[in-house]
Amino acid sequence: MFAIPHLDIPPLTSAGGTVRLPGSKSISNRVLLLAALSLGHTDITDLLDSDDTRVMLEALARLGCRIEPQADGALRLHGLGGELPVRQGQLFLGNAGTAMRPLTASLALLAARHGGAFELGGVPRMHERPIGDLVDALRQLGCPVDCLASEGYPPLRLGDGSIHALKLDQAIRVRGDVSSQFLTALLLALPLVAQAQDVVIEVVGELISRPYIEITLNLLERFGVAVRRDGWQRFTIPAGSQYHSPGRIAVEGDASSASYFIALGAIAPATPGRDGITIEGVGLSSIQGDIHFVEAARLMGAHVESEANRLHIRRGSWPLKAIDLDCNHIPDAAMTLAVMALYADGTTTLRNIASWRVKETDRIAAMANECRKLGATVEEGADYIRITPPASAPAWQAASIHTYDDHRVAMCFSLAAFNPARLPVRIEDPKCVAKTFPDYFEALFDVCATPAALIPVICVDGPTASGKGTLASELAQRLGYQLLDSGALYRATALAAQDAGVALDDEPALARLAAQLPLAFRDHKVFLGGRDITDPLRLESTGGMASRVSQHLAVRSALHALQQSFRRLPGLVADGRDMGTVIFPDAALKVFLTATAEQRAQRRHKQLISKGFAANIDSLLADLKARDLRDSSRTHAPLKPAEDALQLDNSGMDIEESVQQVLKWWRGKTVFPGN
């Protein structure tokens, strides 16, 4: 996950490959609650691991539900059987509507029945999301419910510690035109109190987002409760209802998350050698309503084929076709259509989306604002949005997309990187995707491609012990870029040679080792064939061997292609001695460090002593001067700054000062407003 302030996505030009979807958020949190309310234990597979499911699991654990990971990857929940072992508590539910609404209804009924008292709250945005219609329905039933800040909004107090008789003789009335989650919450909760008689729910007004109610009804039946439905206005929970575990249940891949990759396949030309986008984890037989996004994508021109649990998408009509569509049946996935509209041949209108206004943010306003930044003409109404794409490639604008702490805004607008003007797109607060798809951007970059020249590179060159490795690692982490420590390649080749018994003057054998070097950089560590070699790489003896290895032209040639292969999305920070002069001469920013040998010797001495290695300052200084002379006088790729490099004397700077200086230079290279 990219836990950074913003993520800059370079222009993308093609896509192809396979994406495995995370589990559905809607199904995951429903299944978790049903398993917790049931008799027996339930093993859940393919559960979504996200912010929303984590707050649900934490809440259930605090309510006394025992949760055990299984060896096969399943999560086992031991159900409470409708009992309430914990009678009071405070639960934090983040911005998870799929946790807040159902838990509110279930805990209100259980607290009234058993004499409990609970407070439910979340992040500030959750306290702005209306819940008054559900509160009114629970009060009809006789449940004590108090709004602790503003009437009709969380935070809430459920129960008062006393037992209350529930009023089940009359139909419970709930509005259906604000959020289907209110009805879902009641449907999940009322089987807990429907032992002696039928319990009826009547929906007032039109029920929106009906496919989500179908998910709820389907899962209720899996857990032993068959609700009778009279159209979409009247629902009857039969007398004698009781939840029973199905034993084991698998969570479908998230159909809403599939929408981004369906759109990707419709927008992007196929990468050569790859036949479009394959999505695993969901098919057209899904119980999720958002699978009907496929129909909308086909209307716009996407070519979609389906198997049992898989979709395959290729670009069909191009440009995409503008549509006028009632999106009430796909409220979440319809947001993706708004970005697809940027690639259409006319004006697209998405209607009946009033529920967007009360989601994680006001999504109609959010989508309108951000589409306008890209150059689109947008009209918004109470329950619709109308989008006309930029008139031509030059009309597109580079945009920094504000994401409103809304995962779907972030994921939708990543697709704007395919714009015909070949402009990058900045996604602010990319970690907000953790709500449903923590690895979304990694999955996106894995199937997207673009010419190497469009992938930004920052080179950090300098002599031994100048701090370039630490600086490059910090830059890569803060920008979300790939990292290449080229010195590690030579050091790793030396270690591999030592392990294999290859002499350091055997140029052909060293070149063969270098060409197949299985090296990876992760979390400030270096791995060779899966083995952590971070500490051995930093030994002075290893550095001396690496300096000898780097003298061989055949080794340098073997490592040249390997180094260039690190130029991957979304960008690269490369450090070494010839990154800006030989390996990446077209790098957007080249930095050359010029700390004195004396200062570098002091740094290296402190570093080695801190790690428990013996070190002599005079020997270190002599060794560094000898290496500087050897590196700067070698025939092939001598150590020197590139002509267009910015020189940084970091002798008197700490690492943070160095990082900030380079980031300042880098901001001057970007095209985003506000830099």
XYZ file of C-alpha atoms in Angstrom:
675
model
C 0.000 0.000 0.000
C 1.243 3.521 -0.795
C 1.111 5.226 2.619
C 2.412 8.551 1.298
C 0.902 12.050 0.949
C 0.433 11.701 -2.795
C 1.169 9.262 -5.593
C 2.160 10.552 -9.022
C 1.063 8.183 -11.781
C 2.948 8.722 -15.041
C 1.115 8.566 -18.365
C -0.042 5.014 -19.062
C -0.394 3.668 -22.600
C -1.440 -0.005 -22.486
C -2.599 -2.775 -20.173
C -2.801 -6.541 -20.055
C -2.606 -9.364 -17.558
C -4.496 -10.923 -14.672
C -5.900 -9.308 -11.534
C -7.055 -11.261 -8.481
C -9.760 -9.296 -6.676
C -9.955 -8.828 -2.922
C -13.109 -10.112 -1.226
C -16.296 -8.071 -1.448
C -16.632 -5.494 1.321
C -20.426 -5.765 1.272
C -20.348 -9.543 1.590
C -17.405 -9.613 4.022
C -18.962 -7.433 6.712
C -22.391 -9.049 6.361
C -20.847 -12.514 6.718
C -18.778 -11.441 9.723
C -21.851 -10.157 11.551
C -23.991 -13.159 10.624
C -21.268 -15.549 11.752
C -21.005 -13.678 15.062
C -24.777 -13.862 15.634
C -25.081 -17.567 14.732
C -25.012 -20.809 16.639
C -21.776 -22.704 15.966
C -18.552 -21.615 14.371
C -18.087 -20.407 10.812
C -14.925 -20.692 8.718
C -14.731 -17.758 6.305
C -12.437 -17.887 3.268
C -11.300 -15.100 0.917
C -12.376 -12.470 3.448
C -11.467 -8.913 2.501
C -8.579 -7.567 4.578
C -9.241 -3.838 4.756
C -9.953 -0.950 7.112
C -13.697 -1.666 7.068
C -13.387 -5.362 7.894
C -10.759 -4.672 10.543
C -13.053 -2.316 12.480
C -15.851 -4.884 12.235
C -13.593 -7.665 13.529
C -12.317 -5.467 16.360
C -15.899 -4.614 17.336
C -17.000 -8.259 17.308
C -14.000 -9.265 19.409
C -14.863 -6.590 21.976
C -18.394 -7.978 22.095
C -17.047 -11.380 23.110
C -16.787 -13.159 19.761
C -13.795 -15.528 19.624
C -11.867 -15.229 16.349
C -9.236 -17.742 15.257
C -7.141 -17.769 12.054
C -6.932 -21.279 10.595
C -3.962 -23.025 9.027
C -5.671 -23.115 5.608
C -6.118 -19.326 5.560
C -9.743 -19.313 6.711
C -10.895 -17.158 9.618
C -12.985 -18.991 12.207
C -15.632 -17.052 14.141
C -17.290 -18.691 17.120
C -20.866 -17.421 17.061
C -22.625 -15.905 20.067
C -25.929 -17.585 19.224
C -27.878 -14.370 19.745
C -26.538 -13.933 23.285
C -24.690 -10.910 24.626
C -21.752 -11.935 26.825
C -20.486 -8.330 27.004
C -23.143 -5.889 28.184
C -21.437 -2.533 27.675
C -18.666 -0.936 25.695
C -17.519 1.736 23.255
C -16.947 0.729 19.629
C -14.979 2.709 17.041
C -16.128 1.942 13.487
C -14.040 4.314 11.388
C -15.908 5.338 8.246
C -17.406 1.877 7.633
C -21.103 2.205 6.866
C -21.293 -1.574 6.386
C -20.244 -1.910 10.029
C -21.974 1.072 11.643
C -25.510 0.542 10.322
C -25.861 -3.260 10.899
C -24.130 -3.164 14.294
C -26.370 -0.290 15.362
C -29.516 -2.338 14.676
C -28.219 -5.613 16.134
C -26.779 -4.055 19.291
C -29.844 -1.890 19.866
C -32.075 -4.993 19.865
C -29.663 -7.100 21.938
C -29.120 -4.273 24.440
C -32.887 -3.866 24.884
C -33.387 -7.598 25.257
C -30.467 -8.300 27.629
C -29.973 -4.961 29.382
C -26.864 -3.590 27.696
C -25.472 -0.146 26.908
C -23.083 0.653 24.041
C -21.647 3.738 22.363
C -20.835 3.611 18.651
C -18.746 6.250 16.878
C -16.270 6.731 14.061
C -14.203 9.273 12.170
C -15.591 12.810 11.686
C -17.037 11.939 8.263
C -18.998 9.049 9.808
C -20.585 11.563 12.168
C -21.814 13.478 9.099
C -23.480 10.443 7.489
C -27.208 10.300 8.283
C -28.580 7.402 10.294
C -31.805 9.028 11.499
C -34.144 6.758 9.535
C -32.631 3.674 11.139
C -32.725 5.325 14.571
C -36.420 6.130 14.063
C -37.164 2.509 13.137
C -35.351 1.212 16.219
C -37.199 3.632 18.448
C -40.480 2.334 16.958
C -39.446 -1.067 18.267
C -38.910 0.309 21.777
C -35.093 0.392 21.728
C -33.470 3.241 23.679
C -31.272 5.052 21.128
C -29.663 8.444 21.766
C -27.745 10.579 19.270
C -24.858 11.982 21.307
C -23.973 14.983 19.127
C -26.502 15.818 16.392
C -29.937 14.233 16.136
C -30.015 11.712 13.305
C -26.248 11.218 13.161
C -23.610 9.157 14.975
C -22.147 8.897 17.547
C -24.918 6.874 19.184
C -25.760 5.389 22.554
C -27.663 2.097 22.268
C -29.517 0.829 25.335
C -29.467 2.162 28.874
C -28.488 -0.916 30.848
C -32.090 -1.976 31.462
C -34.235 -4.626 29.789
C -36.994 -3.266 27.551
C -39.971 -5.038 26.000
C -39.915 -4.799 22.213
C -42.930 -3.781 20.127
C -43.056 -6.439 17.424
C -46.828 -6.505 16.743
C -46.793 -3.605 14.296
C -44.838 -3.405 11.047
C -41.538 -1.541 11.410
C -41.460 1.309 8.918
C -38.192 2.506 7.409
C -37.437 4.864 4.540
C -35.842 3.256 1.515
C -34.852 6.322 -0.502
C -31.758 7.423 1.481
C -29.683 4.271 1.931
C -30.410 0.580 1.487
C -28.087 -0.051 4.441
C -30.914 0.907 6.848
C -33.109 -1.905 5.540
C -30.140 -4.300 5.458
C -29.417 -3.467 9.098
C -32.980 -4.323 10.148
C -33.055 -7.497 8.070
C -29.853 -8.698 9.729
C -30.969 -7.764 13.251
C -34.637 -8.739 13.484
C -34.173 -12.540 13.272
C -32.624 -12.152 16.742
C -36.060 -11.275 18.175
C -38.456 -13.121 15.817
C -38.711 -16.310 17.862
C -42.390 -16.067 18.912
C -43.976 -14.278 15.945
C -43.452 -12.984 12.443
C -41.782 -9.585 12.259
C -42.652 -7.312 9.345
C -40.687 -4.448 7.809
C -42.416 -1.947 5.517
C -40.353 0.267 3.245
C -41.585 3.846 2.920
C -40.944 5.337 -0.524
C -38.849 3.865 -3.305
C -36.150 1.424 -2.229
C -32.806 2.413 -3.753
C -29.814 0.123 -4.316
C -31.984 -2.992 -4.442
C -29.115 -5.282 -5.474
C -27.561 -4.771 -2.047
C -30.784 -6.006 -0.445
C -30.571 -9.079 -2.675
C -27.079 -9.736 -1.267
C -28.496 -9.460 2.248
C -31.410 -11.827 1.543
C -29.110 -14.338 -0.129
C -26.756 -14.398 2.859
C -29.606 -14.568 5.379
C -30.761 -17.741 3.678
C -27.215 -19.165 3.823
C -27.373 -18.688 7.599
C -30.788 -20.317 7.966
C -33.279 -17.434 7.744
C -35.597 -17.319 4.712
C -37.207 -13.873 4.539
C -40.477 -13.564 2.633
C -40.615 -10.582 0.291
C -43.700 -8.837 -1.113
C -42.215 -6.800 -3.935
C -39.735 -4.303 -2.518
C -42.120 -2.779 0.013
C -42.753 -5.507 2.586
C -40.388 -8.036 4.147
C -41.405 -10.706 6.672
C -38.984 -12.438 9.024
C -40.730 -15.701 9.972
C -41.445 -16.715 13.568
C -38.917 -19.134 14.998
C -36.018 -17.609 13.095
C -32.559 -18.418 14.390
C -29.166 -18.098 12.790
C -27.195 -21.299 12.223
C -23.673 -21.391 10.845
C -23.313 -22.846 7.337
C -19.985 -24.249 8.563
C -17.839 -22.749 5.826
C -18.479 -19.858 3.480
C -16.386 -18.215 0.757
C -16.497 -14.476 0.065
C -16.783 -13.510 -3.599
C -14.307 -11.099 -5.143
C -15.521 -7.519 -4.920
C -17.615 -6.631 -7.971
C -17.294 -2.902 -7.236
C -13.494 -3.235 -7.313
C -13.803 -5.215 -10.553
C -15.288 -2.110 -12.173
C -11.906 -0.333 -12.286
C -10.285 -3.183 -14.173
C -13.290 -3.656 -16.451
C -12.928 0.029 -17.294
C -9.177 -0.407 -17.691
C -9.703 -3.138 -20.274
C -12.204 -0.929 -22.108
C -9.931 2.133 -22.117
C -6.417 0.776 -22.642
C -4.974 -0.805 -25.770
C -3.681 -4.291 -24.998
C -0.004 -4.528 -24.119
C 1.778 -6.484 -26.889
C 1.750 -10.173 -26.010
C -1.155 -9.787 -23.582
C -4.760 -10.198 -24.630
C -6.555 -7.629 -22.484
C -7.411 -7.821 -18.773
C -8.481 -10.988 -16.949
C -10.231 -10.567 -13.589
C -10.331 -13.540 -11.226
C -12.677 -13.894 -8.263
C -16.001 -12.821 -9.733
C -18.155 -13.736 -12.733
C -21.539 -12.831 -14.176
C -23.229 -15.270 -11.774
C -22.170 -13.124 -8.796
C -24.778 -12.305 -6.125
C -23.485 -8.717 -6.084
C -25.529 -6.110 -7.888
C -22.446 -4.224 -9.062
C -21.690 -7.079 -11.450
C -24.262 -5.364 -13.663
C -21.547 -2.785 -14.289
C -20.553 -5.176 -17.071
C -23.751 -4.276 -18.927
C -22.981 -0.549 -18.653
C -19.396 -1.106 -19.801
C -20.658 -3.050 -22.802
C -23.015 -0.184 -23.651
C -19.977 2.097 -23.730
C -18.111 -0.298 -26.024
C -16.171 -2.734 -23.822
C -15.777 -6.311 -25.024
C -16.446 -8.560 -21.993
C -16.469 -12.356 -21.787
C -17.266 -14.362 -18.658
C -16.506 -17.752 -17.164
C -17.707 -19.193 -13.843
C -15.550 -16.990 -11.636
C -13.659 -14.895 -14.138
C -14.078 -11.975 -16.521
C -11.998 -11.120 -19.578
C -12.086 -7.591 -20.991
C -10.700 -6.047 -24.162
C -11.095 -2.672 -25.777
C -13.987 -2.708 -28.242
C -15.453 0.519 -29.624
C -13.101 3.476 -29.512
C -13.649 6.171 -28.514
C -16.118 4.859 -25.956
C -19.797 5.566 -26.524
C -21.561 8.178 -24.415
C -24.546 6.817 -22.474
C -27.576 8.053 -20.550
C -28.168 5.533 -17.766
C -30.216 5.012 -14.614
C -27.519 3.812 -12.188
C -29.660 3.050 -9.152
C -28.810 -0.644 -9.501
C -25.006 -0.052 -9.450
C -24.516 2.933 -7.115
C -20.880 2.295 -6.183
C -19.620 0.973 -9.499
C -21.338 3.798 -11.370
C -18.592 6.136 -10.165
C -16.241 4.329 -12.548
C -18.562 5.225 -15.438
C -17.929 8.894 -14.657
C -14.237 8.441 -15.469
C -14.985 6.261 -18.489
C -17.091 9.197 -19.694
C -13.859 11.188 -20.070
C -12.987 8.867 -22.989
C -16.438 8.897 -24.630
C -17.558 10.479 -27.880
C -20.152 12.791 -26.331
C -21.954 13.677 -23.125
C -22.662 10.919 -20.595
C -25.465 11.268 -18.044
C -25.646 9.109 -14.917
C -29.050 9.306 -13.222
C -30.787 8.214 -10.017
C -27.607 8.448 -7.940
C -28.884 10.500 -4.986
C -27.293 7.961 -2.620
C -23.881 9.274 -3.739
C -24.537 12.344 -1.612
C -24.483 10.372 1.674
C -21.576 8.015 1.065
C -17.984 8.363 2.335
C -18.140 11.866 0.885
C -20.625 13.745 -1.311
C -19.623 11.722 -4.327
C -21.585 13.706 -6.901
C -19.771 16.885 -5.872
C -16.449 15.069 -5.612
C -16.636 13.482 -9.055
C -17.772 16.763 -10.594
C -14.931 18.751 -9.016
C -12.208 16.328 -10.013
C -13.477 15.745 -13.573
C -13.445 19.522 -14.080
C -9.796 19.642 -12.988
C -8.962 17.290 -15.864
C -10.661 19.569 -18.386
C -14.167 18.056 -18.572
C -17.404 20.026 -18.594
C -19.656 18.798 -15.790
C -23.228 19.482 -14.719
C -24.465 18.090 -11.416
C -27.910 17.861 -9.890
C -29.496 16.432 -6.786
C -29.473 12.917 -8.232
C -27.506 13.053 -11.492
C -24.189 14.008 -13.051
C -23.576 14.907 -16.702
C -20.028 14.746 -18.080
C -18.669 16.014 -21.391
C -15.025 15.011 -21.927
C -12.230 17.429 -22.884
C -12.728 18.476 -26.498
C -9.287 17.285 -27.637
C -5.995 15.982 -26.310
C -4.599 19.516 -25.736
C -7.703 20.325 -23.653
C -6.732 17.777 -21.009
C -5.106 19.250 -17.911
C -2.647 17.835 -15.410
C -4.563 17.420 -12.172
C -3.875 16.717 -8.536
C -6.914 14.654 -7.546
C -8.297 15.341 -4.081
C -9.681 12.040 -2.800
C -11.839 13.181 0.155
C -10.739 10.124 2.177
C -12.863 8.142 -0.298
C -11.330 4.962 -1.677
C -13.505 4.928 -4.787
C -12.515 8.447 -5.829
C -8.842 7.450 -5.647
C -9.296 4.256 -7.647
C -11.555 5.821 -10.286
C -9.238 8.681 -11.143
C -6.161 6.502 -11.473
C -7.652 5.626 -14.875
C -7.236 9.244 -15.992
C -3.535 8.430 -16.496
C -4.513 7.009 -19.909
C -5.359 10.522 -21.133
C -4.374 11.239 -24.760
C -2.279 14.254 -23.743
C 0.093 11.887 -21.928
C -0.077 13.911 -18.730
C 0.641 12.382 -15.330
C -2.075 12.258 -12.664
C -1.511 12.902 -8.977
C -3.634 10.953 -6.473
C -3.686 12.642 -3.070
C -3.746 10.412 0.024
C -3.519 7.145 -1.947
C -3.687 5.055 1.239
C -7.444 5.755 1.446
C -7.857 2.696 -0.821
C -7.169 0.595 2.302
C -10.905 0.772 2.977
C -11.581 -1.949 0.382
C -8.503 -2.660 -1.776
C -5.212 -1.974 0.058
C -3.066 -3.229 -2.839
C -5.045 -1.509 -5.595
C -2.204 0.577 -7.014
C 0.217 -2.350 -6.933
C -2.369 -4.419 -8.841
C -2.879 -1.576 -11.328
C 0.831 -1.102 -12.009
C 1.284 -4.843 -12.389
C -1.009 -4.914 -15.451
C -0.250 -1.480 -16.926
C 2.608 -0.512 -19.195
C 4.118 2.630 -20.660
C 7.308 3.438 -22.592
C 10.365 3.592 -20.357
C 10.924 7.218 -21.313
C 7.634 8.142 -19.578
C 8.604 6.520 -16.259
C 10.346 9.161 -14.135
C 13.826 8.472 -12.761
C 15.788 10.287 -10.067
C 19.498 9.485 -10.042
C 21.634 9.937 -6.946
C 25.329 9.481 -7.725
C 28.405 10.043 -5.621
C 31.546 8.501 -4.192
C 31.686 5.713 -1.629
C 30.099 6.515 1.767
C 28.619 9.809 0.552
C 25.193 8.822 1.899
C 23.638 8.218 -1.504
C 22.131 4.872 -0.496
C 20.338 6.272 2.542
C 19.190 9.344 0.611
C 17.891 7.272 -2.319
C 16.053 4.859 -0.031
C 14.281 7.717 1.772
C 13.350 9.400 -1.512
C 11.939 6.168 -2.933
C 9.870 5.528 0.173
C 8.406 9.035 0.264
C 7.555 9.092 -3.434
C 6.358 5.486 -3.639
C 8.989 4.745 -6.291
C 11.041 1.647 -6.997
C 14.559 1.640 -5.575
C 17.784 0.614 -7.281
C 20.937 0.526 -5.188
C 23.402 -0.157 -7.983
C 26.272 -0.475 -5.548
C 24.387 -3.374 -4.005
C 24.451 -5.131 -7.377
C 28.232 -5.085 -7.489
C 28.499 -5.971 -3.815
C 25.951 -8.777 -4.256
C 27.902 -10.063 -7.274
C 31.003 -10.115 -5.095
C 29.180 -12.023 -2.341
C 27.716 -14.441 -4.890
C 31.210 -14.987 -6.283
C 32.533 -15.637 -2.794
C 29.751 -18.159 -2.119
C 30.366 -19.877 -5.469
C 34.163 -19.907 -5.129
C 34.645 -17.685 -8.200
C 37.855 -15.620 -8.279
C 37.452 -11.837 -8.502
C 39.696 -11.724 -11.576
C 37.646 -14.367 -13.471
C 35.749 -11.894 -15.645
C 33.654 -14.371 -17.708
C 32.466 -16.287 -14.607
C 31.652 -13.062 -12.756
C 29.664 -11.810 -15.763
C 27.601 -14.999 -15.804
C 26.828 -14.590 -12.093
C 25.879 -10.932 -12.565
C 23.517 -11.646 -15.456
C 21.406 -13.969 -13.285
C 21.542 -12.064 -10.005
C 18.210 -12.642 -8.138
C 18.255 -9.320 -6.251
C 15.329 -7.503 -4.633
C 14.979 -4.335 -2.517
C 12.209 -4.291 0.104
C 11.635 -2.259 3.272
C 15.155 -0.818 3.376
C 16.612 -4.318 3.035
C 18.415 -6.168 0.239
C 17.654 -9.797 -0.613
C 19.742 -12.140 -2.748
C 17.767 -15.202 -3.772
C 15.407 -14.508 -0.860
C 18.261 -14.243 1.696
C 18.655 -10.976 3.619
C 22.151 -9.706 2.807
C 21.692 -6.137 4.074
C 24.376 -6.303 6.761
C 27.005 -8.309 4.822
C 26.688 -5.811 1.965
C 27.857 -2.982 4.232
C 31.050 -4.661 5.365
C 34.213 -2.858 4.269
C 35.573 -6.130 2.921
C 32.513 -6.481 0.681
C 32.944 -2.915 -0.563
C 36.551 -3.632 -1.459
C 35.554 -6.733 -3.413
C 32.788 -4.810 -5.192
C 35.244 -2.146 -6.311
C 37.377 -4.875 -7.932
C 34.341 -6.538 -9.516
C 33.164 -3.251 -11.049
C 36.430 -2.919 -12.979
C 35.385 -5.697 -15.375
C 33.633 -4.455 -18.511
C 31.802 -7.776 -18.977
C 30.336 -7.504 -15.473
C 29.232 -3.923 -16.069
C 27.596 -4.956 -19.339
C 25.801 -7.860 -17.666
C 24.464 -5.601 -14.936
C 23.508 -2.791 -17.326
C 20.290 -4.480 -18.519
C 19.459 -5.651 -15.014
C 19.735 -2.093 -13.703
C 17.539 -0.711 -16.476
C 14.888 -3.334 -15.680
C 14.300 -1.601 -12.346
C 12.692 1.287 -14.262
C 9.144 0.279 -13.400
C 5.907 2.039 -12.515
C 5.311 4.428 -10.909
C 8.951 5.625 -10.974
C 12.511 4.882 -9.883
C 15.155 6.297 -7.590
C 18.559 4.901 -8.563
C 21.799 5.444 -6.700
C 25.345 4.610 -7.677
C 28.351 6.041 -9.431
C 27.188 6.144 -13.060
C 23.378 6.214 -12.851
C 23.076 9.678 -14.394
C 25.921 9.316 -16.867
C 25.564 5.776 -18.225
C 22.511 3.847 -17.011
C 19.788 6.533 -17.075
C 21.159 9.487 -19.067
C 17.563 10.677 -19.699
C 16.692 10.838 -15.973
C 14.467 13.760 -15.064
C 16.590 14.683 -12.052
C 20.260 13.890 -11.457
C 21.896 14.590 -8.118
C 25.616 14.237 -7.416
C 26.796 14.198 -3.794
C 30.091 15.916 -3.036
C 30.794 15.293 0.666
C 34.515 15.333 1.479
C 36.446 12.114 2.047
C 37.050 13.163 5.658
C 33.344 13.667 6.300
C 32.494 10.371 4.609
C 35.046 8.517 6.696
C 33.503 9.932 9.868
C 30.028 8.819 8.751
C 31.170 5.335 7.825
C 33.023 4.985 11.133
C 29.890 5.892 13.141
C 27.772 3.560 11.017
C 30.056 0.576 11.523
C 30.519 1.182 15.246
C 26.726 1.448 15.710
C 26.357 -1.988 14.120
C 28.993 -3.535 16.344
C 31.753 -3.733 13.722
C 35.346 -2.810 14.572
C 36.585 0.195 12.571
C 39.633 2.479 12.395
C 39.052 6.035 11.166
C 42.487 6.401 9.555
C 42.163 3.123 7.683
C 38.680 4.080 6.503
C 39.905 7.442 5.208
C 42.823 5.886 3.350
C 40.550 3.238 1.846
C 38.000 5.827 0.704
C 40.641 7.970 -0.972
C 42.013 4.919 -2.740
C 38.552 3.938 -3.963
C 37.800 7.490 -5.109
C 40.974 7.465 -7.204
C 40.228 4.010 -8.615
C 36.585 4.850 -9.401
C 37.315 8.222 -10.990
C 40.209 6.992 -13.137
C 38.743 3.750 -14.494
C 38.385 3.504 -18.267
C 34.751 2.465 -18.319
C 32.148 4.776 -16.749
C 34.478 6.743 -14.464
C 32.942 8.387 -11.389
C 31.967 11.929 -12.332
C 28.824 14.071 -12.232
C 26.589 14.166 -15.299
C 26.726 17.466 -17.137
C 23.154 18.282 -16.084
C 23.472 16.989 -12.511
C 22.689 19.194 -9.534
C 25.571 18.963 -7.079
C 24.779 18.631 -3.388
C 27.473 19.108 -0.789
C 25.892 17.223 2.090
C 28.956 17.407 4.369
C 27.121 19.480 6.958
C 23.609 18.165 6.315
C 21.696 15.440 8.078
C 19.646 12.980 6.034
C 16.371 14.892 6.454
C 17.929 18.115 5.164
C 19.329 16.244 2.161
C 15.957 14.621 1.459
C 14.107 17.923 1.643
C 16.547 19.605 -0.722
C 16.171 16.885 -3.353
C 12.372 16.827 -2.944
C 12.369 20.601 -3.495
C 14.299 20.112 -6.729
C 11.924 17.315 -7.725
C 8.813 19.431 -7.082
C 10.221 21.923 -9.557
C 10.188 19.178 -12.201
C 6.509 18.197 -11.843
C 3.548 19.695 -13.681
C 0.995 19.703 -10.886
C -0.724 22.858 -9.625
C 0.604 24.210 -6.351
C 4.221 23.090 -6.792
